[in-house]
mmCIF file of C-alpha atoms in Angstrom:
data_model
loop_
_atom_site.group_PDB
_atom_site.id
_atom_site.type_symbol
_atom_site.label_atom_id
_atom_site.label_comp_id
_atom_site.label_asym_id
_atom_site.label_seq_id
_atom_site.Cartn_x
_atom_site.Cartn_y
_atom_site.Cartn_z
ATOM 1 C CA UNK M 1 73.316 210.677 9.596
ATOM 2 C CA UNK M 2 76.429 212.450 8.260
ATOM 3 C CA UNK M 3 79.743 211.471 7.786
ATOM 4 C CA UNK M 4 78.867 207.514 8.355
ATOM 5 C CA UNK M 5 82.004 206.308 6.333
ATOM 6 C CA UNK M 6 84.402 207.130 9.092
ATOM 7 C CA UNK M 7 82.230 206.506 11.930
ATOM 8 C CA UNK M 8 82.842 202.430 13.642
ATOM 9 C CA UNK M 9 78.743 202.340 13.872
ATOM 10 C CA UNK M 10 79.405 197.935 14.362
ATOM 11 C CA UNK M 11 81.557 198.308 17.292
ATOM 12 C CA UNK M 12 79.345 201.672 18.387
ATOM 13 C CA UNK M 13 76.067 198.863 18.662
ATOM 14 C CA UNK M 14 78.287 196.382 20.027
ATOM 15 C CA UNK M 15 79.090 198.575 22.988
ATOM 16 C CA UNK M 16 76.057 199.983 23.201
ATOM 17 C CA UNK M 17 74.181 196.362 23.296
ATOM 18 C CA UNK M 18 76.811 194.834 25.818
ATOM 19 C CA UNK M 19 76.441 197.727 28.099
ATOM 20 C CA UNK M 20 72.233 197.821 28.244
ATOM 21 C CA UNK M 21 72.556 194.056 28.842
ATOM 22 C CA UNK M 22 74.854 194.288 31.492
ATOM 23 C CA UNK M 23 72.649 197.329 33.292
ATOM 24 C CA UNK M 24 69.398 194.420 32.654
ATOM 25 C CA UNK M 25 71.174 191.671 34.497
ATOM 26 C CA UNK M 26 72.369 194.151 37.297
ATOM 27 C CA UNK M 27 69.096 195.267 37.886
ATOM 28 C CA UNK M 28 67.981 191.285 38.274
ATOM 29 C CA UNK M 29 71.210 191.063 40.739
ATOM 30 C CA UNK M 30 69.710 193.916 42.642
ATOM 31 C CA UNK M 31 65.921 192.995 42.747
ATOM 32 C CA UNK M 32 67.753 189.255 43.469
ATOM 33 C CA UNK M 33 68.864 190.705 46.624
ATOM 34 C CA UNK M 34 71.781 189.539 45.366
ATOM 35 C CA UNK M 35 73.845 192.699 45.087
ATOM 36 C CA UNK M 36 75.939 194.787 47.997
ATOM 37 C CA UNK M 37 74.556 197.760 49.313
ATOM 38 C CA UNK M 38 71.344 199.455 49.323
ATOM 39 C CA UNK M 39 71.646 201.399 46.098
ATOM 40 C CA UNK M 40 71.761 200.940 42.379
ATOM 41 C CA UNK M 41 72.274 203.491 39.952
ATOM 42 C CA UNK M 42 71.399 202.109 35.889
ATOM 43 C CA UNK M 43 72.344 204.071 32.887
ATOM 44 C CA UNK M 44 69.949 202.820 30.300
ATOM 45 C CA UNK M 45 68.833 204.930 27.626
ATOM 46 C CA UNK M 46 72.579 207.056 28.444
ATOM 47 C CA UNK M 47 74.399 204.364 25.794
ATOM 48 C CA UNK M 48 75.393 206.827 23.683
ATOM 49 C CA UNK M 49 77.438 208.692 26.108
ATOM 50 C CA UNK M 50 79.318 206.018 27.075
ATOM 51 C CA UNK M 51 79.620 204.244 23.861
ATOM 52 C CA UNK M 52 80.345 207.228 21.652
ATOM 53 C CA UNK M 53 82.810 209.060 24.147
ATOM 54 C CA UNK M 54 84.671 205.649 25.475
ATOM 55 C CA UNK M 55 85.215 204.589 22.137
ATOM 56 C CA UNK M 56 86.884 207.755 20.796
ATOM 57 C CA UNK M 57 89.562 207.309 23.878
ATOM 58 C CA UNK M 58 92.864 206.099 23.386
ATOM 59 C CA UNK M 59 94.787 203.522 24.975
ATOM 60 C CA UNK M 60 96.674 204.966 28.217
ATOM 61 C CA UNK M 61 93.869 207.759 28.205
ATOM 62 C CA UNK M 62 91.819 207.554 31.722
ATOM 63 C CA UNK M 63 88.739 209.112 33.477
ATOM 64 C CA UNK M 64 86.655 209.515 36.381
ATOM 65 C CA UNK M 65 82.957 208.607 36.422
ATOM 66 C CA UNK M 66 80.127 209.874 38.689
ATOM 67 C CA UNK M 67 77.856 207.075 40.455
ATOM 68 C CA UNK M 68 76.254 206.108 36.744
ATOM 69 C CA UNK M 69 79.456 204.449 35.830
ATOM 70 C CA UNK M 70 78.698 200.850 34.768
ATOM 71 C CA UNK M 71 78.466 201.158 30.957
ATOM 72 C CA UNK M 72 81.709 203.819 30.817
ATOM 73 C CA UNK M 73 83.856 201.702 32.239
ATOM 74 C CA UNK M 74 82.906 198.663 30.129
ATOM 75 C CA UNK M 75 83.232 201.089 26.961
ATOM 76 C CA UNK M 76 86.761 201.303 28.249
ATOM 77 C CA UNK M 77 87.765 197.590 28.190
ATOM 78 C CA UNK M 78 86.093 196.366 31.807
ATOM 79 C CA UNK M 79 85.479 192.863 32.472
ATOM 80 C CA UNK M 80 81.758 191.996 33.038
ATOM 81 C CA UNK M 81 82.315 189.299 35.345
ATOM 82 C CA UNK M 82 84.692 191.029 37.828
ATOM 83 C CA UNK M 83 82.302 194.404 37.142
ATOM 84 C CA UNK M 84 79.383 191.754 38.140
ATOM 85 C CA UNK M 85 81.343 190.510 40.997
ATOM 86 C CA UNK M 86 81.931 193.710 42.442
ATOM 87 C CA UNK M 87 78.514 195.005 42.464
ATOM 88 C CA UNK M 88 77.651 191.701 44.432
ATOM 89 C CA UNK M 89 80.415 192.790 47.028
ATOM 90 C CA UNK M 90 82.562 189.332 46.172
ATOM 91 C CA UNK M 91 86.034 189.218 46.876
ATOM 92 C CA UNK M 92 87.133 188.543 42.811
ATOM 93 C CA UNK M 93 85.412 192.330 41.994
ATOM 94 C CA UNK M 94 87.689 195.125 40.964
ATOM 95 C CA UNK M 95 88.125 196.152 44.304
ATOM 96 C CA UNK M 96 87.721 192.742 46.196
ATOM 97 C CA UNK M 97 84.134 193.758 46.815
ATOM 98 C CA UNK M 98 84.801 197.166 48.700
ATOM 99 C CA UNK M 99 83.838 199.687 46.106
ATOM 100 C CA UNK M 100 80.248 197.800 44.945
ATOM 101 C CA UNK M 101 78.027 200.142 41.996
ATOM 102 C CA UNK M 102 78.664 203.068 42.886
ATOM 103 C CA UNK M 103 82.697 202.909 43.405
ATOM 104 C CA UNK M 104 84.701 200.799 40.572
ATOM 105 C CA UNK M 105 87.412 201.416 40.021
ATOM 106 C CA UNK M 106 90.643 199.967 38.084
ATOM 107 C CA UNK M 107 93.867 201.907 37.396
ATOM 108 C CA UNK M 108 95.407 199.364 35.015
ATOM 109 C CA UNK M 109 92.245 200.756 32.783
ATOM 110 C CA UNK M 110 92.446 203.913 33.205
ATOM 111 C CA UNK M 111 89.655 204.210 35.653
ATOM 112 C CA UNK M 112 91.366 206.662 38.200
ATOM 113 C CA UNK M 113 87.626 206.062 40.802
ATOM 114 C CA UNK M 114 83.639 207.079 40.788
ATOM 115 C CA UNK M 115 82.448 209.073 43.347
ATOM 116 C CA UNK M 116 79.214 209.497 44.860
ATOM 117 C CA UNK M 117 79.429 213.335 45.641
ATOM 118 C CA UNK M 118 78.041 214.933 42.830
ATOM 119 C CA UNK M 119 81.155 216.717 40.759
ATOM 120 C CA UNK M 120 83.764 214.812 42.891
ATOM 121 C CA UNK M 121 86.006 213.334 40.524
ATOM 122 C CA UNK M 122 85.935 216.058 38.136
ATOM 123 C CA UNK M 123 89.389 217.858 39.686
ATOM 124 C CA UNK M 124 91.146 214.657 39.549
ATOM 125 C CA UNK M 125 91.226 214.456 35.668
ATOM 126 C CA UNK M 126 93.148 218.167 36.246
ATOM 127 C CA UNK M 127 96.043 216.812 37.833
ATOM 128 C CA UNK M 128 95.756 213.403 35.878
ATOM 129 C CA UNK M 129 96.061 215.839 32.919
ATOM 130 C CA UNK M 130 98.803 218.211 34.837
ATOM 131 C CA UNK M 131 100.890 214.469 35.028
ATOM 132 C CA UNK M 132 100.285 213.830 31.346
ATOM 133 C CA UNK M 133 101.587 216.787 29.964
ATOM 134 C CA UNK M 134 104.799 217.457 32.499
ATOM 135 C CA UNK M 135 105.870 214.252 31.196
ATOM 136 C CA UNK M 136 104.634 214.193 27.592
ATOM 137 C CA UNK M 137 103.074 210.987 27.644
ATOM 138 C CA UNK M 138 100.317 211.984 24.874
ATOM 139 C CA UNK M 139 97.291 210.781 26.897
ATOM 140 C CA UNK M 140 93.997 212.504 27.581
ATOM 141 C CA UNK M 141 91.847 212.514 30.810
ATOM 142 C CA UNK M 142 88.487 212.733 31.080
ATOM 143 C CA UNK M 143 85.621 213.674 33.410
ATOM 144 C CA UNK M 144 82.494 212.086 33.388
ATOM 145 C CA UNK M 145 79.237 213.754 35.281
ATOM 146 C CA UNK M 146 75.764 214.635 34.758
ATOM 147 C CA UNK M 147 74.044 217.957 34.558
ATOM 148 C CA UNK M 148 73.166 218.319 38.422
ATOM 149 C CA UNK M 149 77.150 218.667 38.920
ATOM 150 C CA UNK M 150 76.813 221.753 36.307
ATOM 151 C CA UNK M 151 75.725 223.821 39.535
ATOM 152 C CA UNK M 152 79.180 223.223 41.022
ATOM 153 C CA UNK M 153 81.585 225.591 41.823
ATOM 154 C CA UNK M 154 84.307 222.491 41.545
ATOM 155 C CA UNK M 155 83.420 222.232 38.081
ATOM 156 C CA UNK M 156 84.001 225.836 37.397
ATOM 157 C CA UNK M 157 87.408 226.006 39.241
ATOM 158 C CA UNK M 158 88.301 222.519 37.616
ATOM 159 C CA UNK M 159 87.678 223.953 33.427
ATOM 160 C CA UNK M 160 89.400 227.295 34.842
ATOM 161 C CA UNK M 161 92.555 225.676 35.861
ATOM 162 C CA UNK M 162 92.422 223.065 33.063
ATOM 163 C CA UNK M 163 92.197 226.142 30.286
ATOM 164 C CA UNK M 164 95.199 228.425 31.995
ATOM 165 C CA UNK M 165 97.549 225.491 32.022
ATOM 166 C CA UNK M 166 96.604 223.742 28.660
ATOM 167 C CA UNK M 167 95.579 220.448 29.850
ATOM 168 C CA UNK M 168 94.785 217.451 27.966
ATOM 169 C CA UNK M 169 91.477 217.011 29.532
ATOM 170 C CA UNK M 170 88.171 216.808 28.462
ATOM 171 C CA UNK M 171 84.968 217.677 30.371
ATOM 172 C CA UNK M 172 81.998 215.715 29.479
ATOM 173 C CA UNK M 173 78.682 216.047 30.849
ATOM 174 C CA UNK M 174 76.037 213.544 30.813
ATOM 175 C CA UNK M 175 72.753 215.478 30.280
ATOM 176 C CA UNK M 176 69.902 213.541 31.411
ATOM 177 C CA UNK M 177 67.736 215.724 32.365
ATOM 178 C CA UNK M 178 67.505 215.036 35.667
ATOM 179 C CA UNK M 179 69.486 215.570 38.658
ATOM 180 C CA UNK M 180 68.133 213.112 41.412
ATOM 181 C CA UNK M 181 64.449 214.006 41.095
ATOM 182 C CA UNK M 182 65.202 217.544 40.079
ATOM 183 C CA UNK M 183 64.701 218.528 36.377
ATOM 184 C CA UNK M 184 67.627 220.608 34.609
ATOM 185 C CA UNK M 185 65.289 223.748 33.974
ATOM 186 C CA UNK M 186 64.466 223.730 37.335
ATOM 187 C CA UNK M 187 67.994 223.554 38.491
ATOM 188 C CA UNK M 188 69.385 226.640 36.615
ATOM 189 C CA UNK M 189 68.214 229.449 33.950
ATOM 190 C CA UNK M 190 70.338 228.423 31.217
ATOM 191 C CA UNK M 191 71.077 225.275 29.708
ATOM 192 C CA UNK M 192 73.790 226.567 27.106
ATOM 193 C CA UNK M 193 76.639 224.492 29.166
ATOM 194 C CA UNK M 194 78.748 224.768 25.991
ATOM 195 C CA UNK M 195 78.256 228.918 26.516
ATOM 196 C CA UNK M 196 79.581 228.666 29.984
ATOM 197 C CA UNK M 197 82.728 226.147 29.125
ATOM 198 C CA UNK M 198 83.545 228.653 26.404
ATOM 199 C CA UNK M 199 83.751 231.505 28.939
ATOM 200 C CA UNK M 200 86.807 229.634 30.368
ATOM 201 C CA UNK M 201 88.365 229.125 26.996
ATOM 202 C CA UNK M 202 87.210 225.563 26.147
ATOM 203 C CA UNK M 203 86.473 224.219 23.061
ATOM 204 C CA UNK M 204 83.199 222.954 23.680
ATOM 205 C CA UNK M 205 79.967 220.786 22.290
ATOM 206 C CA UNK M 206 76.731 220.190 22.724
ATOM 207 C CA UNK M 207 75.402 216.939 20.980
ATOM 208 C CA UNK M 208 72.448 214.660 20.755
ATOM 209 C CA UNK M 209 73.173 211.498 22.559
ATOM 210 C CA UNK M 210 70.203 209.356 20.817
ATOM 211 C CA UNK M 211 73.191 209.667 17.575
ATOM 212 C CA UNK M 212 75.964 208.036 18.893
ATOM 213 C CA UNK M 213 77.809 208.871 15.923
ATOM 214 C CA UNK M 214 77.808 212.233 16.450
ATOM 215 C CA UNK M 215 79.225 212.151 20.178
ATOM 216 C CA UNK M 216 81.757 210.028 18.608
ATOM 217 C CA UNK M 217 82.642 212.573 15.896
ATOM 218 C CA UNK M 218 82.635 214.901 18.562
ATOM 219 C CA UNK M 219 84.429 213.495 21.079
ATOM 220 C CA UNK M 220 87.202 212.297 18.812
ATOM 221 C CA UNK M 221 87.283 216.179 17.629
ATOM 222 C CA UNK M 222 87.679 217.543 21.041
ATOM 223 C CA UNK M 223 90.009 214.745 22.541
ATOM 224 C CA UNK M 224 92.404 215.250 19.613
ATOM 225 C CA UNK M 225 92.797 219.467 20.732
ATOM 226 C CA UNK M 226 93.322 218.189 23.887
ATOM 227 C CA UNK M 227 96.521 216.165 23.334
ATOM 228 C CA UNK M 228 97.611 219.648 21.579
ATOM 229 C CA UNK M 229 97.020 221.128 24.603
ATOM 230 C CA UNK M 230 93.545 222.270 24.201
ATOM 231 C CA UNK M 231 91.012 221.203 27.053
ATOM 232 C CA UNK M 232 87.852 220.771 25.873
ATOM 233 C CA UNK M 233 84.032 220.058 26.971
ATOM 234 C CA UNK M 234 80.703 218.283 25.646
ATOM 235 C CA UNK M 235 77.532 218.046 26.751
ATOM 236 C CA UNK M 236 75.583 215.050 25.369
ATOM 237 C CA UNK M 237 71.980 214.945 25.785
ATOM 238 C CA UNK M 238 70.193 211.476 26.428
ATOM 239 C CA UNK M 239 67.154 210.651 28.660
ATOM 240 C CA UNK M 240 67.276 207.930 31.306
ATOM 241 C CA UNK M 241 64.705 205.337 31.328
ATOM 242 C CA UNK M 242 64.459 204.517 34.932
ATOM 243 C CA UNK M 243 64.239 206.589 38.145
ATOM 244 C CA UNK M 244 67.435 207.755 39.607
ATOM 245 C CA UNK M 245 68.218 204.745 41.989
ATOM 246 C CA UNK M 246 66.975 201.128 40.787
ATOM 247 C CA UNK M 247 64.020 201.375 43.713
ATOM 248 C CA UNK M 248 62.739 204.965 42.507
ATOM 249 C CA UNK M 249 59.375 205.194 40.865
ATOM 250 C CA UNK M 250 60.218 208.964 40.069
ATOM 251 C CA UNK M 251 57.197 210.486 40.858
ATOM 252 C CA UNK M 252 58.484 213.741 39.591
ATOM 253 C CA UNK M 253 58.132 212.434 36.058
ATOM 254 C CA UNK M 254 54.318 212.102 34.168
ATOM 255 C CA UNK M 255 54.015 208.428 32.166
ATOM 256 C CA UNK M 256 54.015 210.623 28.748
ATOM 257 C CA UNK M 257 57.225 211.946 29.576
ATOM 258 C CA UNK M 258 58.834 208.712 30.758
ATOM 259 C CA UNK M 259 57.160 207.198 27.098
ATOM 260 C CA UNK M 260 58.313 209.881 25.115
ATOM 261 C CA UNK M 261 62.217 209.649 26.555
ATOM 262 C CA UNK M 262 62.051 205.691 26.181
ATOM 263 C CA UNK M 263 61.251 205.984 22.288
ATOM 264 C CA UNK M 264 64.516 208.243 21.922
ATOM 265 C CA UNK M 265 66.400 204.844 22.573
ATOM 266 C CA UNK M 266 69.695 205.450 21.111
ATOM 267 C CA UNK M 267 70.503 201.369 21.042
ATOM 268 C CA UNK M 268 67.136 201.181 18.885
ATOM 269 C CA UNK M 269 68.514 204.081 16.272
ATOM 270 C CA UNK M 270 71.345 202.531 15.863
ATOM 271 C CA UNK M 271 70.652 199.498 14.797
ATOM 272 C CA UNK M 272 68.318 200.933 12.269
ATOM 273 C CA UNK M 273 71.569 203.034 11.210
ATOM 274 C CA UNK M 274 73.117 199.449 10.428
ATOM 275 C CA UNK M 275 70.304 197.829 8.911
ATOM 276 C CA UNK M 276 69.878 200.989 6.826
ATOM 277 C CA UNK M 277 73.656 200.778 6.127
ATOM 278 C CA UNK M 278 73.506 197.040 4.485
ATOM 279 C CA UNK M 279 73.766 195.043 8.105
ATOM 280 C CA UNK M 280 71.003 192.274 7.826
ATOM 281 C CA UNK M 281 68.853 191.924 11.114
ATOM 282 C CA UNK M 282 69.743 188.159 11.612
ATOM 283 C CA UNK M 283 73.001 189.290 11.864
ATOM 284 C CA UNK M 284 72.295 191.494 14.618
ATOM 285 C CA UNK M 285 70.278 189.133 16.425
ATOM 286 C CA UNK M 286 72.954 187.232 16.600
ATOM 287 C CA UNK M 287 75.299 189.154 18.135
ATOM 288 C CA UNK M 288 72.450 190.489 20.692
ATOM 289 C CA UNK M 289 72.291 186.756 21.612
ATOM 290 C CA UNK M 290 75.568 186.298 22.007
ATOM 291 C CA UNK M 291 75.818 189.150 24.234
ATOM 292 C CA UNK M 292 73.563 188.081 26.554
ATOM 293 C CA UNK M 293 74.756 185.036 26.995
ATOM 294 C CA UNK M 294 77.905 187.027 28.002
ATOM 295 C CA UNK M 295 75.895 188.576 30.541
ATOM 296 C CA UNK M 296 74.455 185.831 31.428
ATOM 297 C CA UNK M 297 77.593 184.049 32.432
ATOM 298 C CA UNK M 298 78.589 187.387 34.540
ATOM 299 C CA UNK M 299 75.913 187.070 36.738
ATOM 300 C CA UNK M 300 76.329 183.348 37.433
ATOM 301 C CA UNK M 301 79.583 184.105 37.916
ATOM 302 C CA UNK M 302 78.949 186.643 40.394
ATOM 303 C CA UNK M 303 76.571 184.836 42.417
ATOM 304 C CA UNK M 304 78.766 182.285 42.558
ATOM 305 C CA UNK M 305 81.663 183.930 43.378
ATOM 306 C CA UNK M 306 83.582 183.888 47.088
ATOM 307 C CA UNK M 307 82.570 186.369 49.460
ATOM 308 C CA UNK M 308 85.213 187.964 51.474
ATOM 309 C CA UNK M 309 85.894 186.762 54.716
ATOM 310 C CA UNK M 310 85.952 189.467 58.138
ATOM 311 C CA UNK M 311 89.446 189.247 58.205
ATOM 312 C CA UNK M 312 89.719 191.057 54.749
ATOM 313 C CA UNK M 313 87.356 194.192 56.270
ATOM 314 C CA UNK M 314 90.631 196.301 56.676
ATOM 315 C CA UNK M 315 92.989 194.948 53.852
ATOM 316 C CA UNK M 316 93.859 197.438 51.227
ATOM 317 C CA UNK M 317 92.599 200.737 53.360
ATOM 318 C CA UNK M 318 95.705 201.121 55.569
ATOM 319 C CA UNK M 319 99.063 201.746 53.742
ATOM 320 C CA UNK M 320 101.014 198.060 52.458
ATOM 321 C CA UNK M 321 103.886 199.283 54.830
ATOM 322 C CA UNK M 322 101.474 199.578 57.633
ATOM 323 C CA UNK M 323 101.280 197.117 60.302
ATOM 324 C CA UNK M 324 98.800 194.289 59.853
ATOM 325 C CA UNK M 325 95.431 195.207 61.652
ATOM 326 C CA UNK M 326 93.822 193.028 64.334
ATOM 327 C CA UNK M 327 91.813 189.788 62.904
ATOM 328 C CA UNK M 328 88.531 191.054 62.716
ATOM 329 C CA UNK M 329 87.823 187.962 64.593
ATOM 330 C CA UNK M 330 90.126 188.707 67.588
ATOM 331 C CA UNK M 331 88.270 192.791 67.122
ATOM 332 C CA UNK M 332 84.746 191.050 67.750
ATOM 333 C CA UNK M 333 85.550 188.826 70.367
ATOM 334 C CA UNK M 334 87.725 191.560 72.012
ATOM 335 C CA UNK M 335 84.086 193.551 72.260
ATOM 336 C CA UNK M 336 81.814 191.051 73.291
ATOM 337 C CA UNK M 337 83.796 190.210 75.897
ATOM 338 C CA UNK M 338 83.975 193.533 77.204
ATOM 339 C CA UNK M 339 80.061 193.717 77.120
#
């Protein structure tokens, strides 16, 4: 470790640990049967991403996530219970229950939406950052995706507009290995993604993601050129533990492999970075309990939680000026009766 003085390793583990116990409790939500939809993405054993890169943001900054959202947006100041209650499809979620895992979002946070297509949001942080510097406001965006969006063309056009205009933006690529069931080197010849952002005229990184201080250092480098008008990228390398959806057994991965990326747990380094540092392991314990207990109380909460009635199946997806749609109940009555 380098530079440790300056780096907020406590509230680095703190994230890290809330975020890995939130991703535990969703995966009992899902296997519950508990949880909307038929898909759940986790992000454990990409911590350091989140962690290191969320906590480096400012206030008023925002960003886009791909479908591996979860522990992002709870970096950036999300509630666990309405995060919970969303991903169970209950009306008190972010987005009353509409978006579920793969589609939280929350403007009041920053979180300008997740999108399933792979390199969707990235162009949104471009005009975000377009916004930010017509009217001076200071702020940063940022674009969150993993390495099978480094094939995209949107990408490309995305860095190329962001570097001619000087945008406050920051690209930041989740490398983890794998896109779907797809490895990176089988994906593409080269794997220098900092060499291609710097062939736009990005400042650009490529860091280890089992160090969360060093994304950290990193990311607070590049998102400070940004507000000078500097757009910047980083590539953070991590491994993720489980298959790409919760119900994958990714056979495209051998047991060593899968044992050899579990042992680079970035959550497990750094606590040994704090104990190392003076931070006794009762006192850690501690606070892992009291996280779970956190997480605990989200997913109670969530099961517990309303569930929206038919009538709210159109609200918020026409205009507020709009007229008010049918009842649902008048729509399903209306077609039975004409069967």
């Amino acid at each position: 470790m380098s530079e440790t003085s300056n780096t907020p390793y406590p509230d680095l583990y703190r994230t890290m640990r809330r975020i890995r116990s939130f991703e535990e409790r969703v995966g009992e939500l899902f296997v519950r049967g508990e949880s909307a939809g038929s898909m759940l993405h986790l992000s454990i054993g990409e911590e350091g991403a989140a962690a290191g890169v969320g906590l480096a943001m400012r206030d008023g900054d925002s960003f886009t996530t791909h479908h591996r959202g979860h522990g992002i947006f709870l970096a950036r100041g999300a509630d666990p219970n309405r995060m919970m209650a969303e991903i169970a499809g209950k009306d008190s979620g972010y987005c009353a229950g509409k978006g579920g895992s793969m589609h939280i979002a929350d403007m009041t946070l920053g979180h300008l939406g997740a999108n399933a297509i792979v390199g969707g949001g990235i162009p949104t942080v471009v005009g975000a950052g377009l916004s930010y510097k017509i009217r001076k406001t200071g702020a940063v965006s940022v674009a969150f995706f993993g390495d099978g969006a480094m094939q995209q063309g949107i990408l490309y056009e995305s860095m190329n507009m962001a570097a001619l205009w000087d945008l406050p933006v920051l690209f930041c690529c989740v490398n983890n290995q794998y896109g779907m069931g797809t490895r990176i080197d089988q994906a593409t010849r080269s794997t220098d993604f900092a060499a291609r952002a710097k062939a736009f005229g990005l400042e650009a990184m490529m860091v280890d993601g089992d160090d969360v201080g060093d994304v950290h250092r990193a990311a607070s480098d590049l998102l400070e050129l940004a507000r000078g008008g500097k757009p910047g990228f980083l590539s953070v390398s991590c491994y993720r533990f489980f298959g790409h959806a919760r119900m994958d057994k990714s056979p495209y991965r051998s047991a060593d492999e899968e044992d050899t990326g579990r042992k680079r747990d970035p959550l497990a380094r750094t606590r040994q970075t704090l104990i190392e540092a003076g931070t006794d392991e009762d006192t850690l314990d501690s606070l892992d309990g009291d996280i779970a207990k956190e997480m605990d109380a989200a997913i109670d909460f969530a099961v517990a939680a309303a569930r929206p009635d038919a009538n709210a199946l159109f609200r918020h997806v026409f205009h507020a000026d709009s007229p008010a749609p049918e009842p649902q109940a008048n729509r399903l009555d209306r077609i039975f009766a004409n069967e």
